[in-house]
Amino acid sequence: MRATLFTSNFNKIFKIGFFILIFIILFHQLGLSIYERSSMSNKWKAVYEAKDKLDVVFVGNSHVYCTFNTDLLTKSGINSCIVGTGSETFGMTYYNIKEILRVKPPKILVIEIYSLFRDDEDIDIRDRKIYSMHSMKFSRNLIDYITETLEYNDYLNALFPQIYFHDKWKNISQFKDNYNRNTSISTYLYGFKRIESVISEEDYNNRQKKTVLQKTISEKNFNRLKEVIELCDKVGTEVLFVKAPVLENGQAFNYGIEKIESTFNREVINYNNKLDELDLLRHDFFDIEHVNQYGANKVTLDFADNVLCNNFGFEYDLKNSRAVLEIEDLNLDQYENEYKFTVETYSENLVYAFYLYKNNEKHLTQKYSKKNYFNFSIQEKGKYKIQYFIADKYEDYTNPKNIPSDRKRAAYFEEIIIQ
């Protein structure tokens, strides 16, 4: 009798527990669908929905997603993506890596080491953590991430976007648009952040060239790194370390780099030692700590050639029609009042157009043609700006309106001020 009663009670408890678990998963998924999600959604989508085994996954903070052009790599034949968010600490990177290894272990995991030098206690990243958690699927790893890195009063905020965004409940009319957008999010640029702007001459010249203080890696982060390497070894994922190039205090990471190399017997590819080799100049950076798209392409291609191809046998093709819109370099030559602006790309199968603005008004125009340069003269004082367009050579490229949006790009070059 007692055994029967115990079995009956156990079955009831099991059913209630199972119901609660299913409810939590469905309520969590509902929140992911109807509330506006952060850019991390695109990055996780590239992992969760990858049809084939990922070749390379890059992890870290803004130093990784500004430096490695995974859009160029993927469209050229090396299947890659980036998972990371701005100001990310290694506590966040640690759980991101565990999630990547749980669902789609890549052939190579590239850790940009800047986040190793940041602890959760250093900065207020509560909202960034929660945004990142909102983009992850429900799992034991997500529960651990929430309970081990957030205060208990934020557990529900992290697990259910409905609660975190409770002030938006009244905007029910937006839920349908959010759902359509969230369920159709593309893996645009595969986590890479394409930045066109260039650091100003003033900021570039005022940068601090001498290292003031060596950065250190906490024991907690170092132990997490050891666990990550062990997990990667178990699933057959190769771990690589890189340090993205910066314009200021690049040598401040040397002590930590030496510790990583001596402990794990693995080289840290430090691009601060390759600034001259890669010809990384002012126009390759958008601020003192991050490269722009032009610098990113230089670093990415060096990494692809000297690491992925030479050491791991990968192959890629920049002339692939899906990758032709990448820019290799921009040049502005001047002789007295005459100027020549040139756009260098990796493909010969492109067309180009140019606008010259004077005091924010269109001054000169050069229609789409095979010419990748724009000659013009400046005779009057004012603020001038060049806008350039590149497009895959379409059947009717003479009419810009007929060129599909995914086959053309437009951007501005820095200002020319004539006083």
Coordinates of C-alpha atoms in Angstrom, one line a residue:
M1 CA 0.0 0.0 0.0
R2 CA 2.8 2.4 1.0
A3 CA 4.8 1.5 -2.1
T4 CA 1.8 2.2 -4.3
L5 CA 1.2 5.5 -2.6
F6 CA 4.9 6.4 -3.0
T7 CA 4.8 5.6 -6.7
S8 CA 1.6 7.6 -7.2
N9 CA 3.1 10.7 -5.4
F10 CA 6.4 10.3 -7.4
N11 CA 4.5 10.2 -10.7
K12 CA 2.6 13.3 -9.7
I13 CA 5.7 15.2 -8.7
F14 CA 7.5 14.0 -11.9
K15 CA 4.6 15.2 -14.1
I16 CA 4.4 18.6 -12.3
G17 CA 8.2 19.0 -12.7
F18 CA 8.1 18.0 -16.3
F19 CA 5.3 20.4 -17.0
I20 CA 7.2 23.3 -15.3
L21 CA 10.3 22.5 -17.3
I22 CA 8.3 22.5 -20.6
F23 CA 6.6 25.8 -19.6
I24 CA 10.0 27.4 -18.8
I25 CA 11.4 26.4 -22.2
L26 CA 8.3 27.5 -24.1
F27 CA 8.0 30.8 -22.2
H28 CA 11.8 31.4 -22.8
Q29 CA 11.4 30.7 -26.5
L30 CA 8.3 33.0 -26.7
G31 CA 10.3 35.8 -25.3
L32 CA 13.1 35.3 -27.8
S33 CA 10.5 35.5 -30.6
I34 CA 8.4 38.5 -29.8
Y35 CA 10.9 41.0 -28.3
E36 CA 13.5 42.9 -30.2
R37 CA 16.8 41.2 -29.9
S38 CA 20.4 42.5 -29.9
S39 CA 23.1 42.0 -32.5
M40 CA 24.3 38.9 -30.6
S41 CA 21.3 37.1 -32.2
N42 CA 22.9 37.2 -35.6
K43 CA 26.1 35.8 -34.1
W44 CA 24.5 32.9 -32.3
K45 CA 22.3 32.2 -35.4
A46 CA 25.5 31.6 -37.4
V47 CA 26.4 28.9 -34.9
Y48 CA 23.0 27.3 -34.2
E49 CA 22.0 27.1 -37.8
A50 CA 25.3 26.2 -39.4
K51 CA 24.5 23.4 -41.8
D52 CA 28.1 22.2 -42.1
K53 CA 30.9 21.9 -39.5
L54 CA 32.3 25.3 -38.8
D55 CA 35.9 25.8 -39.8
V56 CA 36.8 28.7 -37.6
V57 CA 34.9 30.4 -34.7
F58 CA 36.4 33.6 -33.3
V59 CA 35.5 34.7 -29.7
G60 CA 36.2 37.8 -27.6
N61 CA 35.0 41.4 -27.4
S62 CA 35.0 44.3 -29.8
H63 CA 38.6 43.6 -30.6
V64 CA 37.7 40.4 -32.4
Y65 CA 34.5 41.5 -34.2
C66 CA 36.2 44.6 -35.6
T67 CA 39.4 42.8 -36.6
F68 CA 38.5 39.6 -38.4
N69 CA 36.3 39.8 -41.5
T70 CA 34.4 36.5 -41.2
D71 CA 32.1 37.6 -44.0
L72 CA 35.1 37.7 -46.4
L73 CA 36.4 34.3 -45.1
T74 CA 33.1 32.5 -45.3
K75 CA 32.2 33.8 -48.8
S76 CA 35.7 32.9 -49.9
G77 CA 35.4 29.3 -48.8
I78 CA 36.4 29.2 -45.1
N79 CA 33.2 28.7 -43.0
S80 CA 33.6 31.0 -40.1
C81 CA 31.8 33.3 -37.6
I82 CA 32.3 35.5 -34.6
V83 CA 30.6 35.2 -31.2
G84 CA 31.2 38.1 -28.9
T85 CA 30.0 41.5 -27.7
G86 CA 31.4 44.9 -26.7
S87 CA 33.3 45.2 -23.4
E88 CA 33.0 41.4 -23.0
T89 CA 34.8 39.9 -20.0
F90 CA 36.3 36.4 -20.1
G91 CA 33.6 35.2 -17.8
M92 CA 31.2 35.9 -20.7
T93 CA 33.6 34.5 -23.3
Y94 CA 34.0 31.3 -21.1
Y95 CA 30.3 30.5 -21.3
N96 CA 30.1 31.5 -24.9
I97 CA 32.8 28.9 -25.7
K98 CA 31.1 26.2 -23.7
E99 CA 27.9 26.9 -25.7
I100 CA 29.7 26.7 -29.0
L101 CA 31.4 23.4 -28.0
R102 CA 28.0 22.1 -26.9
V103 CA 26.1 22.7 -30.1
K104 CA 28.7 23.0 -32.9
P105 CA 32.3 22.3 -32.1
P106 CA 34.5 24.0 -34.8
K107 CA 37.7 22.8 -36.3
I108 CA 39.5 25.8 -34.9
L109 CA 38.6 28.1 -32.0
V110 CA 40.4 31.5 -32.1
I111 CA 40.5 33.4 -28.8
E112 CA 41.2 37.1 -29.0
I113 CA 42.9 37.5 -25.6
Y114 CA 41.8 41.0 -24.6
S115 CA 38.8 39.7 -22.7
L116 CA 41.2 37.5 -20.6
F117 CA 42.5 40.7 -19.0
R118 CA 39.0 41.8 -17.9
D119 CA 37.1 40.5 -14.9
D120 CA 33.3 40.6 -14.3
E121 CA 33.9 42.9 -11.3
D122 CA 35.9 45.5 -13.4
I123 CA 33.0 47.1 -15.2
D124 CA 29.2 47.2 -15.1
I125 CA 28.2 44.8 -17.8
R126 CA 25.0 43.6 -16.3
D127 CA 22.9 44.6 -19.4
R128 CA 25.4 43.2 -21.9
K129 CA 25.3 39.9 -20.1
I130 CA 21.5 39.7 -20.2
Y131 CA 21.4 40.7 -23.9
S132 CA 23.9 37.9 -24.6
M133 CA 21.9 35.4 -22.6
H134 CA 18.7 36.4 -24.4
S135 CA 20.3 35.2 -27.7
M136 CA 21.2 31.7 -26.3
K137 CA 19.1 28.6 -26.4
F138 CA 17.8 27.1 -23.2
S139 CA 20.3 24.6 -21.8
R140 CA 22.2 23.7 -18.6
N141 CA 25.0 25.9 -19.8
L142 CA 22.6 28.9 -19.9
I143 CA 21.4 28.2 -16.4
D144 CA 25.0 28.0 -15.2
Y145 CA 25.8 31.2 -17.0
I146 CA 22.9 33.0 -15.3
T147 CA 23.3 31.6 -11.8
E148 CA 27.1 32.0 -11.7
T149 CA 27.5 35.5 -13.1
L150 CA 24.3 37.4 -12.1
E151 CA 22.7 38.5 -8.9
Y152 CA 19.7 36.3 -8.0
N153 CA 17.3 39.1 -8.6
D154 CA 18.3 39.1 -12.3
Y155 CA 17.8 35.4 -12.9
L156 CA 14.3 35.8 -14.3
N157 CA 15.3 38.9 -16.3
A158 CA 18.0 36.8 -18.0
L159 CA 15.9 33.8 -18.6
F160 CA 12.7 35.5 -19.8
P161 CA 13.0 38.6 -22.1
Q162 CA 9.3 39.3 -21.3
I163 CA 10.2 40.2 -17.7
Y164 CA 13.3 42.2 -18.6
F165 CA 11.3 44.2 -21.2
H166 CA 8.2 44.5 -19.1
D167 CA 8.0 48.2 -19.9
K168 CA 7.3 47.2 -23.5
W169 CA 4.2 45.0 -22.8
K170 CA 1.9 47.8 -23.9
N171 CA 3.5 47.8 -27.4
I172 CA 1.7 44.6 -28.4
S173 CA 1.4 45.9 -32.0
Q174 CA 5.2 45.6 -32.4
F175 CA 5.3 41.9 -31.3
K176 CA 4.3 40.7 -34.8
D177 CA 7.0 42.8 -36.5
N178 CA 9.6 41.6 -33.9
Y179 CA 8.6 38.0 -34.5
N180 CA 8.9 38.3 -38.2
R181 CA 12.3 40.0 -37.9
N182 CA 13.6 37.6 -35.2
T183 CA 12.6 34.4 -37.1
S184 CA 14.2 35.7 -40.3
I185 CA 17.4 37.2 -38.9
S186 CA 20.2 36.6 -41.4
T187 CA 23.8 35.8 -40.4
Y188 CA 24.8 39.1 -42.0
L189 CA 28.6 39.5 -42.0
Y190 CA 28.9 36.4 -39.7
G191 CA 29.6 38.5 -36.7
F192 CA 32.0 41.0 -38.3
K193 CA 31.4 44.7 -37.7
R194 CA 32.3 46.6 -40.9
I195 CA 33.4 50.1 -39.9
E196 CA 34.2 52.7 -42.6
S197 CA 35.4 55.7 -40.5
V198 CA 39.0 56.6 -40.0
I199 CA 40.7 57.9 -36.8
S200 CA 41.3 61.7 -37.0
E201 CA 44.8 63.0 -37.5
E202 CA 44.6 64.8 -34.1
D203 CA 43.7 61.6 -32.2
Y204 CA 46.3 59.6 -34.1
N205 CA 49.1 62.1 -33.4
N206 CA 48.1 62.4 -29.7
R207 CA 48.1 58.7 -29.0
Q208 CA 50.2 57.5 -26.2
K209 CA 53.2 55.5 -27.6
K210 CA 54.8 54.3 -24.4
T211 CA 53.4 51.5 -22.3
V212 CA 52.5 52.7 -18.8
L213 CA 51.5 49.5 -17.0
Q214 CA 51.5 45.8 -17.9
K215 CA 48.0 44.2 -17.9
T216 CA 47.6 41.0 -15.9
I217 CA 45.3 38.0 -16.1
S218 CA 43.5 37.0 -12.9
E219 CA 43.8 33.5 -11.5
K220 CA 40.1 33.0 -12.0
N221 CA 40.3 33.7 -15.7
F222 CA 43.4 31.7 -16.1
N223 CA 41.7 28.6 -14.6
R224 CA 38.8 29.2 -16.9
L225 CA 41.1 29.2 -19.8
K226 CA 42.7 25.9 -18.7
E227 CA 39.2 24.4 -18.6
V228 CA 38.4 25.7 -22.0
I229 CA 41.5 24.1 -23.5
E230 CA 40.7 20.8 -21.9
L231 CA 37.1 20.9 -23.3
C232 CA 38.4 21.7 -26.7
D233 CA 40.9 18.8 -26.6
K234 CA 38.1 16.4 -25.7
V235 CA 36.0 17.4 -28.8
G236 CA 39.0 17.8 -31.2
T237 CA 38.9 21.6 -31.6
E238 CA 42.2 23.3 -32.1
V239 CA 42.7 26.4 -29.9
L240 CA 44.6 29.5 -31.3
F241 CA 45.3 32.7 -29.5
V242 CA 45.5 36.1 -31.2
K243 CA 45.9 39.7 -30.0
A244 CA 44.3 42.3 -32.3
P245 CA 46.4 45.4 -33.3
V246 CA 46.0 48.7 -31.4
L247 CA 47.6 52.1 -31.7
E248 CA 48.2 52.7 -28.0
N249 CA 49.8 50.6 -25.3
G250 CA 50.1 47.5 -27.6
Q251 CA 53.0 46.2 -25.5
A252 CA 50.9 46.3 -22.3
F253 CA 49.8 42.7 -23.0
N254 CA 53.3 41.2 -23.2
Y255 CA 53.4 39.8 -19.6
G256 CA 50.1 38.0 -20.1
I257 CA 51.1 36.8 -23.5
E258 CA 54.3 35.3 -22.1
K259 CA 52.3 33.6 -19.4
I260 CA 49.9 32.0 -21.9
E261 CA 52.7 30.9 -24.2
S262 CA 54.8 29.3 -21.4
T263 CA 51.9 27.6 -19.7
F264 CA 50.1 26.1 -22.7
N265 CA 53.1 25.9 -25.1
R266 CA 51.1 27.7 -27.7
E267 CA 52.0 30.9 -29.6
V268 CA 49.9 34.0 -29.3
I269 CA 49.8 35.7 -32.7
N270 CA 50.3 39.3 -31.6
Y271 CA 49.4 41.7 -34.4
N272 CA 50.9 44.6 -32.5
N273 CA 54.3 43.1 -33.6
K274 CA 53.2 43.1 -37.2
L275 CA 52.0 46.7 -37.7
D276 CA 54.9 47.5 -40.1
E277 CA 54.8 44.2 -41.8
L278 CA 51.1 44.5 -42.7
D279 CA 51.5 48.3 -43.4
L280 CA 48.8 49.1 -40.8
L281 CA 48.6 52.9 -41.0
R282 CA 46.3 55.6 -39.7
H283 CA 43.6 55.0 -42.3
D284 CA 43.4 51.4 -41.2
F285 CA 42.1 52.3 -37.7
F286 CA 38.9 54.0 -36.6
D287 CA 40.1 54.7 -33.0
I288 CA 43.2 54.0 -31.0
E289 CA 42.0 50.5 -30.0
H290 CA 40.3 49.1 -33.1
V291 CA 41.0 48.7 -36.8
N292 CA 38.3 49.6 -39.4
Q293 CA 37.3 47.5 -42.4
Y294 CA 40.5 48.3 -44.3
G295 CA 42.8 47.2 -41.4
A296 CA 40.5 44.2 -40.7
N297 CA 41.0 43.0 -44.3
K298 CA 44.8 43.2 -44.0
V299 CA 44.8 41.3 -40.7
T300 CA 42.2 38.7 -41.9
L301 CA 44.1 37.9 -45.1
D302 CA 47.4 37.6 -43.2
F303 CA 45.7 35.2 -40.8
A304 CA 44.2 33.2 -43.6
D305 CA 47.4 32.9 -45.5
N306 CA 50.0 32.4 -42.8
V307 CA 47.9 30.4 -40.3
L308 CA 44.8 28.8 -41.8
C309 CA 46.3 27.9 -45.2
N310 CA 50.0 27.3 -44.3
N311 CA 49.4 25.5 -41.0
F312 CA 46.0 23.8 -41.5
G313 CA 45.7 23.3 -45.2
F314 CA 42.6 25.6 -45.8
E315 CA 42.0 27.1 -49.2
Y316 CA 40.1 30.3 -50.1
D317 CA 39.3 32.2 -53.3
L318 CA 38.9 36.0 -53.2
K319 CA 37.7 36.1 -56.7
N320 CA 34.6 34.1 -55.7
S321 CA 31.6 36.2 -56.9
R322 CA 30.2 36.3 -53.4
A323 CA 33.3 38.1 -52.0
V324 CA 34.2 40.6 -54.6
L325 CA 32.8 43.7 -52.8
E326 CA 35.7 43.7 -50.2
I327 CA 38.0 46.7 -50.3
E328 CA 41.8 46.2 -50.3
D329 CA 42.8 49.8 -49.9
L330 CA 41.8 53.4 -50.5
N331 CA 44.3 56.1 -51.8
L332 CA 44.0 59.8 -52.3
D333 CA 46.8 61.4 -54.2
Q334 CA 47.2 65.2 -54.6
Y335 CA 49.3 67.4 -56.8
E336 CA 48.6 71.1 -56.2
N337 CA 44.8 71.5 -56.8
E338 CA 44.4 68.2 -58.6
Y339 CA 43.3 65.0 -56.8
K340 CA 43.0 61.3 -57.7
F341 CA 41.0 59.0 -55.5
T342 CA 41.5 55.2 -56.1
V343 CA 39.6 52.2 -54.7
E344 CA 41.6 49.0 -54.7
T345 CA 39.6 45.8 -54.5
Y346 CA 40.4 42.1 -54.7
S347 CA 38.5 41.5 -58.0
E348 CA 38.6 42.9 -61.5
N349 CA 35.0 42.2 -62.1
L350 CA 33.5 45.3 -60.5
V351 CA 32.2 48.7 -61.5
Y352 CA 32.6 52.0 -59.6
A353 CA 30.8 55.3 -59.2
F354 CA 31.8 58.5 -57.2
Y355 CA 30.3 61.6 -55.8
L356 CA 32.2 64.7 -54.6
Y357 CA 30.3 66.8 -52.0
K358 CA 31.2 70.4 -51.2
N359 CA 29.8 71.7 -47.9
N360 CA 27.4 68.7 -47.8
E361 CA 26.0 69.4 -51.3
K362 CA 26.7 67.2 -54.3
H363 CA 29.4 68.9 -56.4
L364 CA 30.7 66.4 -59.0
T365 CA 29.5 63.0 -60.2
Q366 CA 31.1 60.1 -62.0
K367 CA 28.7 57.4 -63.1
Y368 CA 29.2 53.6 -62.8
S369 CA 32.1 52.4 -65.0
K370 CA 35.1 50.1 -64.9
K371 CA 37.3 53.0 -63.7
N372 CA 38.3 52.5 -60.1
Y373 CA 39.6 56.0 -59.8
F374 CA 38.1 59.5 -59.6
N375 CA 40.0 62.6 -60.9
F376 CA 38.8 66.0 -59.7
S377 CA 40.2 69.4 -58.9
I378 CA 39.4 71.7 -56.0
Q379 CA 39.7 75.5 -56.6
E380 CA 37.6 76.9 -53.8
K381 CA 37.7 76.8 -50.0
G382 CA 35.3 74.5 -48.3
K383 CA 34.7 71.1 -46.8
Y384 CA 34.8 68.3 -49.4
K385 CA 33.9 64.7 -49.0
I386 CA 34.1 61.7 -51.4
Q387 CA 31.4 59.1 -51.6
Y388 CA 32.3 55.9 -53.5
F389 CA 30.2 53.1 -54.8
I390 CA 31.3 49.6 -55.8
A391 CA 29.1 47.0 -57.4
D392 CA 29.3 43.5 -58.9
K393 CA 29.2 44.0 -62.7
Y394 CA 25.5 43.6 -63.2
E395 CA 23.7 43.2 -66.5
D396 CA 22.4 46.7 -66.2
Y397 CA 24.8 48.5 -64.0
T398 CA 24.4 51.8 -65.9
N399 CA 21.2 52.3 -63.9
P400 CA 22.1 52.1 -60.2
K401 CA 18.4 51.5 -59.2
N402 CA 18.6 48.1 -61.0
I403 CA 21.5 46.8 -59.1
P404 CA 20.4 44.5 -56.2
S405 CA 21.3 45.8 -52.8
D406 CA 23.4 42.7 -51.9
R407 CA 25.6 43.3 -55.0
K408 CA 26.7 46.9 -54.3
R409 CA 28.2 48.9 -51.5
A410 CA 28.6 52.6 -50.7
A411 CA 30.7 54.5 -48.2
Y412 CA 32.4 57.9 -47.5
F413 CA 36.0 58.7 -47.5
E414 CA 37.4 61.2 -44.9
E415 CA 36.8 64.9 -45.3
I416 CA 39.1 67.2 -47.3
I417 CA 39.2 70.7 -45.8
I418 CA 40.5 73.5 -47.9
Q419 CA 41.0 76.8 -46.0

